[in-house]
């Protein structure tokens, strides 16, 4: 007894999802076919649709269905500010804060020499051209505070400094509502070093 | 800033997968579009394909691409034995034991009055006709040892008894390699009650 080949292909294909191994791929496939064929149809269409329609904004590199994303076309954004983030999901997080009114540049990754990800792979040549448009005055580095995110921020800061632009890094420190007792010592040490006058 | 609508639809559609909430659906969608568009295309095709091709075996009700599955058409199976399981995945597990040579009937569920699942929903009318073909002599109940699986087994046993056929239930007991010290007391109690002479 083998599984029908189309079922086997589905199980195999589901494994491209992050965090899905052979057992959960099987469970997902059986679930869809047994209980939610409509959902499976919808999902197949949505996936095909997204792959065909989604491209990268010509200006900021985030996901969009148009030439330019709706942040880049907006007339209400401050074009002197350019915030660099690693992924479209990070951009979305920034937008959810509702405190940033500038534009973005999405790297679609981070420098990672060990994985063979170099400056060109995260579009730093494009970022350089973008930042030298004569309008941008400050580049805000909002990559993650991981080893790779920090290295990326460092690399970009040198590049942007050479262009004669202001470069800033988002602050490290205690989270809002955070208690000293429960924060890790690295974060607390940074919060102390980067203390500001009140 | 909103996500492009095809991306939003994909995130929404991914939530039909079991165990996938809003956060992991978003993570999956971004992962596919950023790192594995090919995988996403393949998955969309595989899903569409499976939904279109997979149907239920006319005899045993499991998943198949033909009228009859390859167990039911096989000439090497013992047609006097009919094993009742809840799902196609359970059938696969039975086959992997390589000790059963009879046929199957797949309920595609279990009795669950609270969820509105009654005898017709798990095709017991079809099972009754199937078992009364004059060839089947023993019905082996291999539903799960859960409350619902047990209730289903009980219901079917009465139905099949009325047909004058032999009904058996797969054994409960200690797992192979199981140690008394580490087994739950319910299982141990059953193993004691269902002890057999050696």
Short mmCIF file of C-alpha atoms in Angstrom, two decimals:
data_model
loop_
_atom_site.label_atom_id
_atom_site.label_comp_id
_atom_site.label_asym_id
_atom_site.label_seq_id
_atom_site.Cartn_x
_atom_site.Cartn_y
_atom_site.Cartn_z
CA UNK A 1 0.00 0.00 0.00
CA UNK A 2 1.51 3.29 -1.09
CA UNK A 3 -0.12 6.70 -0.92
CA UNK A 4 -1.60 7.96 -4.21
CA UNK A 5 1.12 9.88 -6.05
CA UNK A 6 -0.68 13.24 -5.98
CA UNK A 7 -1.03 12.90 -2.20
CA UNK A 8 2.64 12.00 -1.89
CA UNK A 9 3.61 15.06 -3.99
CA UNK A 10 1.47 17.28 -1.80
CA UNK A 11 3.13 15.97 1.36
CA UNK A 12 6.55 16.51 -0.22
CA UNK A 13 5.64 20.02 -1.39
CA UNK A 14 4.30 21.07 2.02
CA UNK A 15 7.78 20.57 3.44
CA UNK A 16 8.94 23.82 1.81
CA UNK A 17 7.01 25.63 4.57
CA UNK A 18 9.26 26.74 7.43
CA UNK A 19 9.12 24.43 10.44
CA UNK A 20 7.18 21.68 8.67
CA UNK A 21 8.75 18.21 8.83
CA UNK A 22 7.57 14.92 7.31
CA UNK A 23 5.07 14.11 10.08
CA UNK A 24 3.34 17.48 10.14
CA UNK A 25 3.35 17.65 6.34
CA UNK A 26 1.44 14.35 6.32
CA UNK A 27 -0.94 15.60 8.98
CA UNK A 28 -1.56 18.81 7.01
CA UNK A 29 -2.19 16.97 3.74
CA UNK A 30 -4.65 14.52 5.30
CA UNK A 31 -6.38 17.32 7.14
CA UNK A 32 -6.86 19.37 3.97
CA UNK A 33 -8.15 16.46 1.89
CA UNK A 34 -10.37 15.08 4.63
CA UNK A 35 -11.80 18.23 6.17
CA UNK A 36 -11.04 21.30 4.14
CA UNK A 37 -10.80 20.78 0.39
CA UNK A 38 -12.23 24.26 -0.13
CA UNK A 39 -9.52 25.73 2.05
CA UNK A 40 -6.91 23.81 0.06
CA UNK A 41 -8.28 25.16 -3.23
CA UNK A 42 -8.28 28.67 -1.88
CA UNK A 43 -4.75 28.24 -0.58
CA UNK A 44 -3.49 26.89 -3.91
CA UNK A 45 -5.00 29.89 -5.72
CA UNK A 46 -3.72 32.41 -3.19
CA UNK A 47 -0.23 30.98 -3.43
CA UNK A 48 -0.17 30.97 -7.22
CA UNK A 49 -1.58 34.49 -7.19
CA UNK A 50 0.92 35.85 -4.70
CA UNK A 51 3.90 34.29 -6.50
CA UNK A 52 2.74 35.82 -9.77
CA UNK A 53 1.78 39.26 -8.52
CA UNK A 54 4.20 40.13 -5.76
CA UNK A 55 7.35 41.95 -6.84
CA UNK A 56 9.77 44.35 -5.21
CA UNK A 57 9.21 48.09 -4.96
CA UNK A 58 11.60 49.81 -7.38
CA UNK A 59 12.46 52.36 -4.73
CA UNK A 60 12.48 50.62 -1.36
CA UNK A 61 12.63 46.94 -2.36
CA UNK A 62 9.72 45.79 -0.17
CA UNK A 63 6.90 43.52 -1.44
CA UNK A 64 4.33 45.24 -3.63
CA UNK A 65 2.00 44.52 -6.53
CA UNK A 66 2.76 47.86 -8.24
CA UNK A 67 6.00 49.44 -9.44
CA UNK A 68 6.20 51.41 -6.23
CA UNK A 69 4.78 50.45 -2.82
CA UNK A 70 2.22 52.69 -1.17
CA UNK A 71 4.72 54.11 1.31
CA UNK A 72 7.05 55.26 -1.48
CA UNK A 73 4.25 56.88 -3.53
CA UNK A 74 2.70 58.65 -0.53
CA UNK A 75 3.00 62.45 -0.61
CA UNK A 76 2.75 62.62 3.16
CA UNK A 77 6.07 60.96 4.02
CA UNK A 78 9.25 62.82 4.93
CA UNK A 79 11.64 62.08 2.06
CA UNK A 80 14.67 63.27 3.98
CA UNK A 81 14.52 60.20 6.24
CA UNK A 82 15.47 56.72 5.05
CA UNK A 83 15.04 53.79 7.44
CA UNK A 84 16.93 50.58 6.61
CA UNK A 85 15.28 47.31 7.71
CA UNK A 86 16.09 43.67 7.01
CA UNK A 87 12.70 42.38 5.82
CA UNK A 88 9.20 43.47 4.72
CA UNK A 89 7.92 42.09 8.04
CA UNK A 90 10.24 44.48 9.89
CA UNK A 91 8.92 47.35 7.78
CA UNK A 92 5.40 46.38 8.81
CA UNK A 93 6.42 46.38 12.49
CA UNK A 94 7.88 49.86 12.08
CA UNK A 95 4.67 51.09 10.46
CA UNK A 96 2.62 49.64 13.30
CA UNK A 97 4.41 51.94 15.74
CA UNK A 98 2.78 54.86 13.88
CA UNK A 99 5.68 57.10 14.87
CA UNK A 100 7.81 57.03 11.72
CA UNK A 101 6.92 59.26 8.79
CA UNK A 102 9.97 58.78 6.55
CA UNK A 103 10.71 56.27 3.80
CA UNK A 104 12.34 52.84 3.93
CA UNK A 105 14.90 50.62 2.30
CA UNK A 106 14.42 46.86 2.70
CA UNK A 107 17.60 44.77 2.47
CA UNK A 108 15.79 41.43 2.08
CA UNK A 109 18.40 39.85 4.32
CA UNK A 110 21.51 40.67 6.32
CA UNK A 111 25.23 40.35 5.76
CA UNK A 112 26.29 36.82 6.56
CA UNK A 113 29.68 35.87 5.09
CA UNK A 114 29.42 32.32 6.45
CA UNK A 115 26.25 31.76 4.43
CA UNK A 116 27.78 33.51 1.44
CA UNK A 117 25.57 36.60 1.77
CA UNK A 118 27.62 39.63 0.78
CA UNK A 119 26.88 43.35 0.22
CA UNK A 120 25.47 42.83 -3.29
CA UNK A 121 23.06 40.13 -2.09
CA UNK A 122 21.40 42.60 0.24
CA UNK A 123 21.34 45.29 -2.48
CA UNK A 124 23.77 47.70 -0.82
CA UNK A 125 24.74 49.09 -4.25
CA UNK A 126 21.09 50.06 -4.73
CA UNK A 127 20.92 51.49 -1.22
CA UNK A 128 24.00 53.62 -1.96
CA UNK A 129 22.38 55.06 -5.12
CA UNK A 130 19.09 55.53 -3.26
CA UNK A 131 20.76 57.41 -0.40
CA UNK A 132 22.67 59.72 -2.76
CA UNK A 133 19.53 61.15 -4.42
CA UNK A 134 20.22 64.54 -2.85
CA UNK A 135 16.96 64.48 -0.86
CA UNK A 136 17.81 61.91 1.82
CA UNK A 137 19.57 63.54 4.75
CA UNK A 138 19.49 60.89 7.46
CA UNK A 139 19.76 57.12 7.23
CA UNK A 140 18.26 55.31 10.22
CA UNK A 141 19.61 51.80 10.76
CA UNK A 142 16.89 49.48 12.06
CA UNK A 143 18.46 46.08 11.43
CA UNK A 144 18.14 43.50 14.21
CA UNK A 145 20.36 43.56 17.28
CA UNK A 146 21.81 40.18 16.39
CA UNK A 147 25.45 39.59 15.49
CA UNK A 148 24.62 39.69 11.78
CA UNK A 149 22.22 42.62 12.08
CA UNK A 150 24.85 44.61 13.97
CA UNK A 151 27.55 43.79 11.43
CA UNK A 152 25.20 44.88 8.64
CA UNK A 153 24.43 48.14 10.44
CA UNK A 154 28.15 48.76 10.92
CA UNK A 155 28.92 48.13 7.25
CA UNK A 156 26.13 50.42 6.07
CA UNK A 157 27.06 53.16 8.53
CA UNK A 158 30.56 53.37 7.03
CA UNK A 159 29.14 53.40 3.53
CA UNK A 160 26.63 56.16 4.31
CA UNK A 161 29.17 58.19 6.28
CA UNK A 162 31.30 58.31 3.14
CA UNK A 163 28.35 59.89 1.37
CA UNK A 164 28.40 62.69 3.94
CA UNK A 165 24.95 61.85 5.31
CA UNK A 166 23.83 61.60 8.93
CA UNK A 167 23.54 57.98 10.15
CA UNK A 168 21.64 56.90 13.25
CA UNK A 169 20.86 53.56 14.89
CA UNK A 170 17.59 52.80 16.70
CA UNK A 171 18.11 52.65 20.47
CA UNK A 172 18.80 49.61 22.56
CA UNK A 173 17.46 49.55 26.10
CA UNK A 174 14.80 48.17 28.39
CA UNK A 175 11.43 47.33 26.80
CA UNK A 176 8.45 49.50 27.69
CA UNK A 177 7.06 48.15 30.96
CA UNK A 178 10.32 46.24 31.47
CA UNK A 179 11.62 45.57 34.98
CA UNK A 180 15.34 45.59 35.76
CA UNK A 181 14.93 42.33 37.64
CA UNK A 182 13.72 40.48 34.57
CA UNK A 183 15.88 41.91 31.82
CA UNK A 184 19.09 40.21 30.64
CA UNK A 185 22.31 41.80 31.81
CA UNK A 186 23.53 42.61 28.28
CA UNK A 187 20.44 44.74 27.63
CA UNK A 188 20.76 46.42 31.03
CA UNK A 189 24.44 47.16 30.41
CA UNK A 190 23.58 48.77 27.06
CA UNK A 191 20.75 50.75 28.65
CA UNK A 192 23.26 52.07 31.17
CA UNK A 193 25.91 52.94 28.57
CA UNK A 194 23.37 54.63 26.33
CA UNK A 195 21.69 56.57 29.16
CA UNK A 196 20.40 60.01 28.23
CA UNK A 197 19.97 63.21 30.19
CA UNK A 198 16.43 64.05 31.26
CA UNK B 1 1.06 50.82 5.04
CA UNK B 2 -0.95 47.72 4.34
CA UNK B 3 0.31 44.46 2.92
CA UNK B 4 -0.37 43.96 -0.81
CA UNK B 5 -3.74 42.25 -1.15
CA UNK B 6 -2.39 39.05 -2.73
CA UNK B 7 0.02 38.71 0.19
CA UNK B 8 -2.78 39.31 2.64
CA UNK B 9 -4.93 36.66 0.92
CA UNK B 10 -2.05 34.19 1.07
CA UNK B 11 -1.59 34.78 4.81
CA UNK B 12 -5.32 34.36 5.33
CA UNK B 13 -5.44 31.18 3.22
CA UNK B 14 -2.48 29.59 5.03
CA UNK B 15 -4.54 29.61 8.21
CA UNK B 16 -6.59 26.66 6.94
CA UNK B 17 -3.56 24.49 7.75
CA UNK B 18 -3.89 22.72 11.11
CA UNK B 19 -1.95 24.42 13.90
CA UNK B 20 -1.19 27.57 11.90
CA UNK B 21 -2.21 30.85 13.56
CA UNK B 22 -1.89 34.44 12.28
CA UNK B 23 1.78 34.84 13.28
CA UNK B 24 3.07 31.64 11.72
CA UNK B 25 0.92 32.18 8.62
CA UNK B 26 2.66 35.53 8.17
CA UNK B 27 6.06 33.96 8.73
CA UNK B 28 5.29 31.22 6.19
CA UNK B 29 4.09 33.68 3.54
CA UNK B 30 7.15 35.93 3.90
CA UNK B 31 9.46 32.93 3.88
CA UNK B 32 7.95 31.57 0.67
CA UNK B 33 8.02 34.90 -1.18
CA UNK B 34 11.47 35.86 0.04
CA UNK B 35 13.34 32.59 -0.12
CA UNK B 36 11.39 29.90 -1.89
CA UNK B 37 9.12 31.10 -4.68
CA UNK B 38 9.82 27.88 -6.56
CA UNK B 39 8.70 25.85 -3.56
CA UNK B 40 5.55 27.96 -3.35
CA UNK B 41 4.76 27.34 -7.02
CA UNK B 42 5.32 23.62 -6.62
CA UNK B 43 3.13 23.59 -3.50
CA UNK B 44 0.32 25.48 -5.24
CA UNK B 45 0.40 22.98 -8.12
CA UNK B 46 0.60 19.95 -5.83
CA UNK B 47 -2.34 21.19 -3.80
CA UNK B 48 -4.50 21.94 -6.83
CA UNK B 49 -3.54 18.55 -8.27
CA UNK B 50 -4.32 16.61 -5.11
CA UNK B 51 -7.68 18.32 -4.61
CA UNK B 52 -8.65 17.52 -8.20
CA UNK B 53 -7.39 13.94 -8.36
CA UNK B 54 -7.89 12.44 -4.95
CA UNK B 55 -11.21 10.70 -4.39
CA UNK B 56 -12.50 7.94 -2.17
CA UNK B 57 -12.14 4.24 -2.98
CA UNK B 58 -15.59 2.90 -3.91
CA UNK B 59 -14.99 -0.15 -1.76
CA UNK B 60 -13.00 0.90 1.31
CA UNK B 61 -13.43 4.69 1.24
CA UNK B 62 -9.72 5.56 1.59
CA UNK B 63 -7.95 8.15 -0.58
CA UNK B 64 -7.16 7.02 -4.11
CA UNK B 65 -6.79 8.39 -7.64
CA UNK B 66 -8.63 5.41 -9.19
CA UNK B 67 -12.09 3.95 -8.64
CA UNK B 68 -10.60 1.38 -6.31
CA UNK B 69 -7.45 1.71 -4.18
CA UNK B 70 -4.56 -0.69 -4.69
CA UNK B 71 -5.36 -2.68 -1.55
CA UNK B 72 -8.92 -3.36 -2.71
CA UNK B 73 -7.88 -4.44 -6.23
CA UNK B 74 -5.04 -6.66 -5.01
CA UNK B 75 -5.63 -10.40 -5.58
CA UNK B 76 -3.32 -11.28 -2.73
CA UNK B 77 -5.45 -9.98 0.12
CA UNK B 78 -7.72 -12.11 2.30
CA UNK B 79 -11.24 -10.94 1.43
CA UNK B 80 -12.78 -12.61 4.48
CA UNK B 81 -11.16 -10.04 6.78
CA UNK B 82 -12.37 -6.44 7.02
CA UNK B 83 -10.47 -4.02 9.25
CA UNK B 84 -12.26 -0.80 10.23
CA UNK B 85 -10.04 2.27 10.80
CA UNK B 86 -10.83 5.93 11.35
CA UNK B 87 -8.60 7.58 8.75
CA UNK B 88 -6.40 6.88 5.69
CA UNK B 89 -3.38 7.66 7.90
CA UNK B 90 -4.45 4.84 10.24
CA UNK B 91 -4.74 2.49 7.26
CA UNK B 92 -1.17 3.41 6.31
CA UNK B 93 0.02 2.65 9.85
CA UNK B 94 -1.68 -0.78 9.69
CA UNK B 95 0.01 -1.50 6.37
CA UNK B 96 3.38 -0.55 7.77
CA UNK B 97 3.10 -3.36 10.32
CA UNK B 98 3.20 -5.78 7.35
CA UNK B 99 1.20 -8.31 9.37
CA UNK B 100 -2.31 -7.72 8.05
CA UNK B 101 -3.39 -9.29 4.76
CA UNK B 102 -7.11 -8.52 4.75
CA UNK B 103 -9.09 -5.55 3.42
CA UNK B 104 -10.10 -2.27 5.06
CA UNK B 105 -12.97 0.11 5.59
CA UNK B 106 -12.09 3.72 6.34
CA UNK B 107 -14.70 5.67 8.33
CA UNK B 108 -13.17 9.11 7.62
CA UNK B 109 -13.97 10.10 11.19
CA UNK B 110 -15.43 8.81 14.42
CA UNK B 111 -18.82 9.06 16.10
CA UNK B 112 -18.99 12.31 18.00
CA UNK B 113 -22.53 13.38 18.88
CA UNK B 114 -21.33 16.60 20.51
CA UNK B 115 -19.78 17.69 17.20
CA UNK B 116 -22.86 16.51 15.31
CA UNK B 117 -21.07 13.49 13.78
CA UNK B 118 -23.54 10.61 13.58
CA UNK B 119 -23.52 7.11 12.02
CA UNK B 120 -24.27 8.37 8.49
CA UNK B 121 -21.42 10.88 8.61
CA UNK B 122 -18.91 8.08 9.08
CA UNK B 123 -20.56 5.99 6.35
CA UNK B 124 -21.84 3.19 8.62
CA UNK B 125 -24.64 2.45 6.13
CA UNK B 126 -21.98 1.76 3.51
CA UNK B 127 -19.99 -0.32 5.99
CA UNK B 128 -23.08 -2.41 6.72
CA UNK B 129 -23.62 -3.13 3.00
CA UNK B 130 -19.89 -3.79 2.56
CA UNK B 131 -19.80 -6.28 5.46
CA UNK B 132 -22.86 -8.17 4.18
CA UNK B 133 -21.30 -9.11 0.82
CA UNK B 134 -21.24 -12.79 1.86
CA UNK B 135 -17.45 -12.95 1.65
CA UNK B 136 -16.46 -10.98 4.76
CA UNK B 137 -16.43 -13.24 7.81
CA UNK B 138 -14.65 -11.18 10.43
CA UNK B 139 -14.73 -7.45 11.11
CA UNK B 140 -11.69 -6.19 13.01
CA UNK B 141 -12.23 -2.92 14.85
CA UNK B 142 -9.09 -0.78 14.81
CA UNK B 143 -10.50 2.60 15.80
CA UNK B 144 -8.48 4.60 18.33
CA UNK B 145 -8.63 3.83 22.05
CA UNK B 146 -10.05 7.27 22.78
CA UNK B 147 -13.51 7.86 24.22
CA UNK B 148 -14.91 8.54 20.75
CA UNK B 149 -12.99 5.72 19.09
CA UNK B 150 -14.25 3.27 21.72
CA UNK B 151 -17.84 4.46 21.34
CA UNK B 152 -17.53 4.05 17.57
CA UNK B 153 -16.14 0.53 17.98
CA UNK B 154 -18.98 -0.35 20.34
CA UNK B 155 -21.62 0.95 17.93
CA UNK B 156 -20.14 -0.93 14.98
CA UNK B 157 -19.74 -4.14 16.99
CA UNK B 158 -23.49 -4.20 17.70
CA UNK B 159 -24.28 -3.49 14.06
CA UNK B 160 -21.97 -6.22 12.78
CA UNK B 161 -23.11 -8.71 15.43
CA UNK B 162 -26.63 -8.29 14.07
CA UNK B 163 -25.30 -9.37 10.66
CA UNK B 164 -24.13 -12.63 12.28
CA UNK B 165 -20.45 -11.93 11.61
CA UNK B 166 -17.50 -12.34 13.93
CA UNK B 167 -16.29 -9.02 15.43
CA UNK B 168 -12.92 -8.49 17.05
CA UNK B 169 -11.10 -5.51 18.53
CA UNK B 170 -7.34 -4.96 18.29
CA UNK B 171 -5.65 -5.62 21.65
CA UNK B 172 -4.84 -3.10 24.30
CA UNK B 173 -1.75 -3.68 26.42
CA UNK B 174 1.83 -2.71 27.00
CA UNK B 175 3.80 -1.42 24.02
CA UNK B 176 6.61 -3.56 22.64
CA UNK B 177 9.68 -2.84 24.76
CA UNK B 178 7.39 -1.25 27.37
CA UNK B 179 8.31 -1.39 31.03
CA UNK B 180 5.67 -1.78 33.74
CA UNK B 181 7.30 1.02 35.69
CA UNK B 182 6.74 3.53 32.91
CA UNK B 183 3.31 2.60 31.63
CA UNK B 184 0.13 4.36 32.80
CA UNK B 185 -2.02 2.40 35.22
CA UNK B 186 -5.04 2.27 32.90
CA UNK B 187 -3.01 0.48 30.23
CA UNK B 188 -1.50 -1.87 32.79
CA UNK B 189 -4.95 -2.67 34.21
CA UNK B 190 -6.22 -3.51 30.71
CA UNK B 191 -3.15 -5.63 30.01
CA UNK B 192 -3.91 -7.59 33.17
CA UNK B 193 -7.60 -8.02 32.39
CA UNK B 194 -6.87 -9.08 28.83
CA UNK B 195 -4.07 -11.49 29.79
CA UNK B 196 -3.75 -14.59 27.63
CA UNK B 197 -2.55 -18.12 28.37
CA UNK B 198 0.92 -18.98 27.10
#
